[in-house]
Phi, psi and omega in degrees: 000128163229198201295319183305317182307298185308328175305306193286343176297292192294325188288328171296319169298329187275317179274354201015063190200100180296340180288295183296321173298301173328299191287332180268350166254010179052054165223176182276177187280325186292310188301312195295309184298321178314299196292332172282311171325299181302321179307298183302326178288322179303303196276353185076010171210163185276138185261330182225147162267128192230130192233172172284347184251329180221170204221115164216165183275144176280183170304314192287318172296326163306313180293312174302314179306317180297315173286342176282332171299305185299308175316305175309310193284325175296326176295315165317308174303307184301310173313304180298314179299318177293320170299322185293300183317309185294336185266357177081024185257003182191180195104192172226157185234139171248113189249138168235152176233153179278345169201180169297334174306302170313313196277343173277338179280343172264001199289317173324319192268324177291303202282338172284310164311324183274334181296307182283353184234039193299359181262003175255123175283124171244124197232130192250120169245151179264125179224149165314129183310300180316330181269344183321305181284325171296327168297320196286309171314318181273356179082007180285335178231137191274314187199136180233157175239114174195199181298134188278349168303338200263345193267043185281057178219128168309344182275351183255152183264118187248130184239135174264150185269307179174142177267136172233142175304133161290161178221168171254135179246135173212159166309147178290349185275324184311148168313312189302325196311343176282340193269149172283314192217165189204137176266151197291337182296334176295337196272002201268349172246010197254136177288117184250135167244137182205166193277141183291137178258357182301342163276358195213057175324307181303310187290322172297328174295308196289339176283320181295327186288334162305307176304317179291324180296346184257000177083030189223148187266128170319114169316128168282132191286148185271124184257086160313302168214164170287134196263110186270345190207174182287322180310303177305312175292326175288329174295314177289340176288331178290330183281332181243074170308344187277346208251150175267159165219154189258113172220158179290158193285351190275001172282347185320307190295339175272350178288133188285152178304343177280347187240142172246178170247144185233131178290147176285124180289309182291162173277120198210102186212170188237126185264147179230125170241183166244152175228132173235161150322141180289326181232081164296156182282345193240119181283350169311323187292334171296295176318324188285318179290331165306312187279333185297323199270340199290092187286005178273343163267108196295152182267151171264105185192000000 
């Protein structure tokens, strides 16, 4: 007895007609009758009462019919859901971001992915940048979003999401607040707050390189305390209105009304990318990486 055998039995139970059931199952009436007889012999009880006028289920057959329906439905669901996993249409994904700011900036693309793939469970976690590559390689994180310079492993597949201009953030009481644009040269004597890149040495080198390309040295930052995230930076800039901060433009929605953003004249930007294992076990991870890089879906900032 196999799953197709149960389907034959169910069809006879639904039609109460061996000829019609056989036709709908694309087998002969003789084959259908023989199959039911073999089932009854294997089970040890009769499924149907047969007469020249009608076919009816026995009490045992009625009970078996109800259970068989559940078995076939669960089998079909198991096959369908398993195929969806293979196609990347179901399963679960653990995504990691460096802060709430990055997560909210990308939320339209996360939401678009979830809307088109409702059977995929998507979880978002904030993680220390220095831990990101290790967490992906060990399989504790399926996909992460951060600076591509920190994904320095041959085991990872990197996909660019977007480039974001850096801007200057300052208090509306600061002398820079009346400016629409400012040169990096103006920052050399300023007290600057920025997120610590000690945990991101490759990105620190990349940022310093951008300063050098404009003939400038990367300014020393004012460290009232180590700033580990953009959220902490926004808190510190409120405590130290005499300072300015260098931030990516996507922090715009989080800027308090007491502060303003000023464009930088030079080309000075931050690249954000996603990283996944080169051969993820869940195909849905590749699909999410594609969504995060889809420029047709606007980002929130």
